[in-house]
């Protein structure tokens, strides 16, 4: 998948997971695993980016004797997620167009396509 | 590879980054490895084996460093007072100001026309979320983290205060809220509505105009001087005195409190409402009583108004109990 596209998708995915509940690195990658393959090395930069954008904030909570870092969705983060969904409607439109056009060429045969 | 070897190697691979950034990454992967060992019962080596190659991790972190400055730049803690943040924004970029704080005084004053400056304290147990998106400048204090055992308050610091300086002619609305602390607003013409609220802290608003004005406190006094609104002005306290001088509304001026006086002089409005209990209402209103439809009520106090009078077209309502009503007319 295209890197930029995947990055945006994963970002929104993390926001959606945090919309469900506050979470931490290991759990986020586990929870995302059912939907999309996301390794810790991909997840960490995404969390950093979301944190510095104010989309998530971070707090520490004691867990079996150590302080675990939890991520929490902020109101700007929620807006960002909603914005993503709105943008997605546009992307779907473009996708539909690409799909339609590509099938049309298939149907009319290769004669219409100029040779390089 | 043990966890320690892995984390050391990661730190080395990130040597071009700031110590803080290195530490952030190391802490993160340390935690992930701990979780893997704890939750899946893996050995250190098995947990490390589940990670990507160190070169891959470092590459992804390095390529993702922020590029290009954002529209606003929170300055670092090493500038100015310790723990004092300052944010500067262009006035054109702000259509609405939203501040939510507590135990922190809020002061809004006039600055220059080129920029809006927001200063707020930030330290261990006092954190804010700041954002500027679609014209909304928002500063929201986070709930204190009770579980953070390391949080301690630094007493030698400056008093807790948020200061917002804006152009005197400010093309925006403002909604500011704190608790247990005073609010001061002076010398600003807001193009939008102004909402200011606190509790257990007094409010002073001087030389201010706004579309709509709603000013609320409790257990403390509320003083407004020389304020104007194209629409309603609502002043509300409880157990605190409310004093309005030169308050001009093109619609309603409503003042309510309890167990405390209401005083109103040189005010203008089409509809005056004064309500308190166990205290006096005193006012001098424009025009003559015959210009008003009057409703008034008190018990155990003298009343300068008739209880019901069908003048017009303006309206005047005054109610209290155990207190006198003394309303005179300029006309």
Coordinates of C-alpha atoms in Angstrom, one line a residue:
Chain A
X1 CA 0.0 0.0 0.0
X2 CA 1.2 3.6 -0.7
X3 CA 3.2 4.8 2.3
X4 CA 1.4 8.2 2.8
X5 CA -2.1 6.6 2.3
X6 CA -1.2 3.9 4.8
X7 CA 0.1 6.4 7.3
X8 CA -3.1 8.4 7.2
X9 CA -5.2 5.2 7.6
X10 CA -3.2 4.0 10.5
X11 CA -3.4 7.4 12.2
X12 CA -7.2 7.4 12.0
X13 CA -7.2 3.8 13.1
X14 CA -5.3 4.6 16.2
X15 CA -7.6 7.5 17.0
X16 CA -10.6 5.2 16.6
X17 CA -9.1 2.6 18.9
X18 CA -8.5 5.4 21.5
X19 CA -12.0 6.6 21.0
X20 CA -13.0 3.2 22.4
X21 CA -10.8 3.5 25.5
X22 CA -7.5 4.8 26.7
X23 CA -4.8 2.4 25.7
X24 CA -1.0 1.7 25.6
X25 CA 1.5 0.7 22.9
X26 CA 1.4 -3.0 23.2
X27 CA -2.4 -3.2 23.5
X28 CA -2.9 -0.8 20.5
X29 CA -0.9 -3.0 18.2
X30 CA -2.7 -6.1 19.5
X31 CA -6.1 -4.5 19.0
X32 CA -5.2 -3.2 15.6
X33 CA -3.9 -6.6 14.5
X34 CA -7.3 -7.8 13.6
X35 CA -7.8 -5.0 11.1
X36 CA -4.4 -4.0 9.8
X37 CA -0.9 -5.2 10.3
X38 CA 0.9 -2.6 12.4
X39 CA 4.3 -3.2 14.0
X40 CA 5.6 -1.3 17.0
X41 CA 8.1 0.5 14.8
X42 CA 5.2 1.9 12.7
X43 CA 3.0 2.6 15.7
X44 CA 5.5 4.6 17.7
X45 CA 6.0 7.4 15.2
X46 CA 2.3 7.6 14.8
X47 CA 1.7 8.0 18.5
X48 CA 4.5 10.6 18.7
X49 CA 3.0 12.6 15.8
X50 CA -0.5 12.4 17.3
X51 CA 0.8 13.5 20.7
X52 CA 2.7 16.5 19.3
X53 CA -0.4 17.5 17.3
X54 CA -2.4 17.5 20.5
X55 CA -4.7 14.8 19.2
X56 CA -3.8 12.5 22.0
X57 CA -2.4 13.2 25.4
X58 CA -0.4 10.9 27.6
X59 CA -0.6 10.0 31.2
X60 CA 1.1 7.4 33.4
X61 CA -0.6 4.9 35.5
X62 CA 0.8 2.3 37.8
X63 CA 0.6 -1.3 36.5
X64 CA 2.1 -4.2 38.3
X65 CA 4.8 -2.1 39.9
X66 CA 5.8 0.0 36.9
X67 CA 4.4 3.2 35.4
X68 CA 2.7 2.4 32.1
X69 CA 2.2 5.1 29.5
X70 CA -1.4 5.5 28.5
X71 CA -2.7 7.4 25.5
X72 CA -6.0 9.2 25.6
X73 CA -8.0 10.8 22.8
X74 CA -8.4 14.6 23.1
X75 CA -11.3 16.7 21.7
X76 CA -9.0 17.9 18.8
X77 CA -8.1 14.2 18.3
X78 CA -11.8 13.3 18.0
X79 CA -12.3 16.2 15.5
X80 CA -9.4 14.9 13.5
X81 CA -10.9 11.4 13.3
X82 CA -14.2 12.9 12.2
X83 CA -12.4 15.0 9.6
X84 CA -10.8 11.9 8.3
X85 CA -14.2 10.3 7.8
X86 CA -15.4 13.4 5.9
X87 CA -12.3 13.3 3.7
X88 CA -12.9 9.7 3.2
X89 CA -16.2 10.4 1.4
X90 CA -14.2 12.3 -1.1
X91 CA -11.6 9.6 -1.5
X92 CA -14.5 7.1 -2.1
X93 CA -15.7 9.3 -4.9
X94 CA -12.3 9.3 -6.5
X95 CA -12.1 5.6 -6.0
X96 CA -15.4 5.0 -7.7
X97 CA -14.3 7.1 -10.6
X98 CA -11.1 5.2 -11.0
X99 CA -12.9 1.9 -10.8
X100 CA -15.5 3.0 -13.3
X101 CA -13.0 4.3 -15.8
X102 CA -10.7 1.3 -15.5
X103 CA -13.5 -1.1 -16.2
X104 CA -14.7 1.0 -19.2
X105 CA -11.3 0.7 -20.8
X106 CA -11.3 -3.1 -20.2
X107 CA -14.7 -3.3 -21.9
X108 CA -13.9 -1.2 -25.0
X109 CA -10.6 -3.0 -25.4
X110 CA -7.0 -1.8 -25.7
X111 CA -7.6 -0.1 -29.0
X112 CA -8.5 3.2 -27.3
X113 CA -5.3 3.3 -25.3
X114 CA -2.4 4.9 -27.3
X115 CA 0.8 2.8 -27.3
X116 CA 3.9 4.2 -25.7
Chain B
X1 CA 19.5 -10.4 22.4
X2 CA 18.5 -9.2 25.9
X3 CA 16.2 -6.3 26.4
X4 CA 19.0 -4.1 27.6
X5 CA 21.2 -4.8 24.6
X6 CA 18.2 -4.1 22.3
X7 CA 17.5 -0.8 24.0
X8 CA 21.1 0.3 24.0
X9 CA 21.4 -0.5 20.3
X10 CA 18.3 1.5 19.6
X11 CA 19.6 4.5 21.5
X12 CA 22.8 4.3 19.5
X13 CA 20.9 4.2 16.3
X14 CA 19.1 7.4 17.3
X15 CA 22.2 9.3 18.4
X16 CA 21.5 12.2 16.0
X17 CA 18.3 13.0 17.9
X18 CA 18.0 15.0 21.1
X19 CA 18.5 13.1 24.4
X20 CA 14.8 13.6 25.1
X21 CA 13.7 12.0 21.8
X22 CA 16.1 9.1 22.4
X23 CA 14.7 8.6 25.8
X24 CA 11.1 8.7 24.6
X25 CA 11.8 5.9 22.1
X26 CA 13.7 3.8 24.5
X27 CA 11.0 4.2 27.2
X28 CA 8.3 3.2 24.7
X29 CA 10.1 0.1 23.5
X30 CA 11.0 -0.8 27.0
X31 CA 7.4 -0.8 27.9
X32 CA 6.3 -2.8 24.9
X33 CA 8.9 -5.5 25.7
X34 CA 7.8 -5.6 29.3
X35 CA 4.1 -5.9 28.2
X36 CA 5.0 -8.7 25.8
X37 CA 6.9 -10.6 28.5
X38 CA 4.2 -10.1 31.0
X39 CA 1.1 -10.7 28.9
X40 CA 2.4 -13.4 26.6
X41 CA 4.9 -15.0 29.1
X42 CA 7.8 -14.5 26.6
X43 CA 11.4 -14.5 27.6
X44 CA 13.4 -11.3 27.0
X45 CA 15.0 -12.8 23.9
X46 CA 11.7 -14.0 22.5
X47 CA 10.1 -10.5 23.1
X48 CA 13.0 -8.8 21.4
X49 CA 12.7 -11.2 18.4
X50 CA 9.2 -10.0 17.9
X51 CA 10.4 -6.5 17.3
X52 CA 11.4 -5.1 13.9
X53 CA 15.1 -4.7 13.1
X54 CA 16.7 -1.8 15.0
X55 CA 17.7 -0.2 11.7
X56 CA 14.0 -0.3 10.5
X57 CA 12.8 1.2 13.8
X58 CA 15.4 4.0 13.7
X59 CA 14.6 4.7 10.1
X60 CA 10.9 5.1 10.8
X61 CA 11.5 7.4 13.7
X62 CA 14.0 9.5 11.9
X63 CA 11.9 10.0 8.7
X64 CA 8.9 10.9 10.9
X65 CA 10.4 13.9 12.7
X66 CA 8.2 17.0 12.3
X67 CA 9.1 19.1 9.4
X68 CA 8.0 22.7 8.9
X69 CA 6.8 25.0 11.8
X70 CA 3.2 25.0 12.7
X71 CA 1.2 28.2 12.7
X72 CA 1.7 28.7 16.4
X73 CA 4.9 28.0 18.3
X74 CA 4.7 27.1 21.9
X75 CA 8.1 28.2 23.3
X76 CA 10.1 25.8 25.3
X77 CA 10.4 25.8 29.0
X78 CA 13.9 27.0 28.9
X79 CA 12.8 30.4 27.8
X80 CA 11.3 33.0 30.2
X81 CA 10.0 31.9 33.6
X82 CA 10.2 28.2 34.3
X83 CA 7.0 26.4 33.5
X84 CA 5.5 29.4 31.8
X85 CA 4.3 28.8 28.2
X86 CA 3.6 31.5 25.7
X87 CA 1.7 31.1 22.5
X88 CA 1.5 33.7 19.8
X89 CA -1.1 33.7 17.0
X90 CA -2.2 36.1 14.4
X91 CA -5.6 37.8 15.2
X92 CA -6.9 36.9 11.7
X93 CA -6.4 33.2 12.5
X94 CA -8.7 33.5 15.6
X95 CA -12.5 33.8 15.5
X96 CA -13.2 32.2 18.8
X97 CA -11.3 31.9 22.1
X98 CA -12.1 29.1 24.4
X99 CA -10.4 28.9 27.8
X100 CA -11.2 26.3 30.4
X101 CA -9.2 26.4 33.6
X102 CA -9.6 26.1 37.4
X103 CA -7.9 27.5 40.4
X104 CA -6.3 30.0 38.0
X105 CA -6.9 33.7 37.6
X106 CA -7.8 34.8 34.0
X107 CA -6.8 38.2 32.7
X108 CA -7.8 39.5 29.3
X109 CA -6.1 42.7 28.4
X110 CA -5.2 44.9 25.4
X111 CA -2.0 44.2 23.6
X112 CA -0.9 45.2 20.1
X113 CA -2.8 44.7 16.9
X114 CA -0.4 42.3 15.3
X115 CA -0.7 39.4 17.6
X116 CA -2.6 37.5 20.2
X117 CA -0.5 36.3 23.1
X118 CA -1.6 33.6 25.5
X119 CA 0.5 32.9 28.5
X120 CA -0.2 30.1 30.9
X121 CA 1.7 28.1 33.5
X122 CA 2.6 24.5 32.9
X123 CA 4.2 22.1 35.3
X124 CA 3.9 18.7 36.9
X125 CA 0.2 18.8 38.0
X126 CA -0.9 21.7 35.8
X127 CA -1.2 20.8 32.2
X128 CA -3.2 22.2 29.3
X129 CA -4.2 21.1 25.9
X130 CA -3.7 23.9 23.4
X131 CA -5.1 23.9 19.9
X132 CA -5.8 26.3 17.1
X133 CA -8.0 24.8 14.4
X134 CA -10.5 26.4 12.1
X135 CA -10.3 29.7 13.9
X136 CA -10.9 28.2 17.4
X137 CA -8.1 28.9 19.8
X138 CA -8.6 26.6 22.7
X139 CA -6.8 26.2 26.0
X140 CA -8.2 23.5 28.2
X141 CA -6.7 22.5 31.5
X142 CA -6.4 18.8 31.9
X143 CA -7.9 17.0 34.9
X144 CA -5.3 16.4 37.6
X145 CA -3.8 13.0 37.5
X146 CA -4.4 11.8 41.0
X147 CA -2.5 8.6 40.3
X148 CA 0.7 10.5 39.5
X149 CA 2.4 10.1 42.8
X150 CA 5.3 12.2 41.7
X151 CA 3.3 15.3 41.2
X152 CA 4.0 18.1 43.6
X153 CA 3.2 21.7 43.6
X154 CA 5.9 24.2 43.3
X155 CA 5.0 26.9 45.8
X156 CA 7.7 29.5 45.0
X157 CA 6.3 30.1 41.6
X158 CA 4.3 33.1 40.4
X159 CA 0.6 33.0 41.2
X160 CA -1.4 30.8 38.9
X161 CA -2.6 33.0 36.1
X162 CA -3.6 32.8 32.5
X163 CA -3.1 36.0 30.6
X164 CA -4.5 36.7 27.2
X165 CA -3.6 39.9 25.4
X166 CA -5.6 40.7 22.2
X167 CA -6.1 43.7 20.0
X168 CA -8.5 46.3 21.5
X169 CA -10.7 45.8 18.4
X170 CA -10.9 42.0 18.5
X171 CA -12.8 40.3 15.7
X172 CA -13.7 37.2 17.7
X173 CA -15.9 35.7 20.4
X174 CA -14.6 34.6 23.7
X175 CA -15.7 32.0 26.1
X176 CA -13.6 31.8 29.3
X177 CA -14.1 29.8 32.3
X178 CA -12.2 29.1 35.5
X179 CA -13.1 28.3 39.1
X180 CA -12.1 29.5 42.6
X181 CA -10.3 32.4 41.0
X182 CA -11.1 35.9 39.7
X183 CA -11.5 37.1 36.1
X184 CA -10.5 40.5 34.8
X185 CA -11.4 41.8 31.3
X186 CA -10.4 45.3 30.4
X187 CA -10.5 47.5 27.3
X188 CA -11.7 45.2 24.5
X189 CA -14.3 45.4 21.8
X190 CA -15.2 41.8 21.0
X191 CA -17.0 41.4 17.6
X192 CA -18.7 38.2 18.9
X193 CA -20.2 37.1 22.1
X194 CA -18.4 37.2 25.5
X195 CA -19.0 34.6 28.1
X196 CA -17.1 34.7 31.3
X197 CA -17.7 32.4 34.2
X198 CA -16.0 31.5 37.5
X199 CA -17.0 30.5 41.0
X200 CA -15.8 31.7 44.4
X201 CA -13.9 34.4 42.6
X202 CA -14.8 38.0 41.7
X203 CA -15.2 39.3 38.2
X204 CA -14.4 42.8 37.0
X205 CA -15.2 43.8 33.5
X206 CA -14.4 47.3 32.3
X207 CA -14.6 49.2 29.0
X208 CA -15.7 46.1 27.1
X209 CA -18.2 45.7 24.3
X210 CA -19.5 42.4 22.8
X211 CA -22.4 41.0 20.8
X212 CA -23.9 39.2 23.8
X213 CA -22.5 39.3 27.3
X214 CA -23.0 36.6 29.9
X215 CA -21.0 37.0 33.1
X216 CA -21.4 34.6 35.9
X217 CA -19.8 34.0 39.3
X218 CA -20.8 32.7 42.7
X219 CA -19.9 33.6 46.3
X220 CA -18.1 36.7 45.0
X221 CA -18.8 40.1 43.7
X222 CA -19.3 41.1 40.1
X223 CA -18.5 44.6 39.0
X224 CA -19.0 45.9 35.4
X225 CA -18.2 49.4 34.3
X226 CA -18.7 50.9 30.9
X227 CA -19.8 47.9 29.0
X228 CA -22.0 47.7 25.9
X229 CA -23.8 45.0 23.9
X230 CA -25.8 45.0 20.7
X231 CA -27.9 42.2 22.4
X232 CA -28.4 41.0 25.9
X233 CA -26.3 41.5 29.0
X234 CA -26.7 38.9 31.7
X235 CA -24.9 39.4 35.0
X236 CA -25.3 36.6 37.5
X237 CA -23.9 35.9 40.9
X238 CA -25.1 34.2 44.0
X239 CA -24.1 35.3 47.5
X240 CA -22.2 38.2 45.9
X241 CA -23.0 41.8 45.1
X242 CA -23.5 42.9 41.6
X243 CA -22.7 46.4 40.6
X244 CA -23.3 47.7 37.1
X245 CA -22.3 51.2 36.0
X246 CA -22.7 52.5 32.4
X247 CA -23.9 49.1 31.2
X248 CA -25.7 49.5 27.9
X249 CA -27.7 46.9 26.1
X250 CA -29.9 47.2 23.1
X251 CA -32.1 44.5 24.5
X252 CA -32.1 43.1 28.0
X253 CA -30.0 43.9 31.0
X254 CA -30.6 41.1 33.5
X255 CA -29.0 41.1 36.9
X256 CA -29.5 38.3 39.3
X257 CA -27.9 37.3 42.6
X258 CA -29.0 36.1 46.0
X259 CA -28.3 37.3 49.6
X260 CA -26.6 40.3 48.2
X261 CA -27.2 43.8 46.8
X262 CA -27.8 44.8 43.2
X263 CA -26.7 48.2 42.2
X264 CA -27.2 49.7 38.8
X265 CA -26.5 53.3 37.7
X266 CA -26.3 55.0 34.3
X267 CA -27.4 51.9 32.5
X268 CA -29.5 51.6 29.3
X269 CA -31.7 48.8 28.1
X270 CA -35.1 48.1 26.8
X271 CA -35.8 45.4 29.3
X272 CA -34.4 45.6 32.9
X273 CA -34.6 42.6 35.2
X274 CA -33.3 42.7 38.7
X275 CA -33.7 39.7 41.0
X276 CA -32.1 38.9 44.4
X277 CA -33.2 37.8 47.8
X278 CA -32.5 38.9 51.4
X279 CA -30.9 42.1 50.0
X280 CA -31.6 45.5 48.5
X281 CA -32.0 46.5 44.9
X282 CA -31.0 50.1 44.1
X283 CA -31.0 51.6 40.6
X284 CA -31.3 54.9 38.7
X285 CA -32.8 54.2 35.3
X286 CA -33.2 56.3 32.2
X287 CA -36.5 58.1 31.2
X288 CA -39.6 58.2 33.4
X289 CA -41.5 55.5 35.1
X290 CA -44.4 55.9 32.6
X291 CA -42.1 54.6 29.9
X292 CA -42.0 51.2 31.6
X293 CA -44.3 48.3 32.2
X294 CA -43.3 47.6 35.8
X295 CA -43.6 44.4 37.9
X296 CA -42.0 44.5 41.3
X297 CA -42.2 42.5 44.4
X298 CA -40.5 42.4 47.8
X299 CA -41.4 41.2 51.3
X300 CA -40.3 42.8 54.5
X301 CA -38.8 45.8 52.7
X302 CA -39.9 49.2 51.3
X303 CA -40.6 49.5 47.6
X304 CA -40.3 52.7 45.6
X305 CA -42.1 51.0 42.7
X306 CA -45.8 50.0 42.2
X307 CA -46.1 46.2 42.2
X308 CA -47.8 46.4 38.8
X309 CA -47.9 49.3 36.4
X310 CA -48.8 49.2 32.7
X311 CA -46.6 51.9 31.2
X312 CA -44.5 51.2 28.2
X313 CA -43.0 50.3 25.9
X314 CA -40.0 49.3 28.1
X315 CA -40.0 46.7 30.7
X316 CA -38.8 46.7 34.3
X317 CA -39.0 43.8 36.7
X318 CA -37.6 43.9 40.2
X319 CA -38.0 41.2 42.8
X320 CA -36.4 40.6 46.1
X321 CA -37.4 39.5 49.6
X322 CA -36.3 40.8 53.0
X323 CA -34.9 43.8 51.2
X324 CA -35.9 47.1 49.9
X325 CA -36.4 48.2 46.3
X326 CA -35.1 51.7 45.6
X327 CA -35.4 52.4 41.9
X328 CA -35.4 56.1 40.7
X329 CA -35.8 57.5 37.2
X330 CA -33.6 60.1 35.6
X331 CA -36.4 61.6 33.5

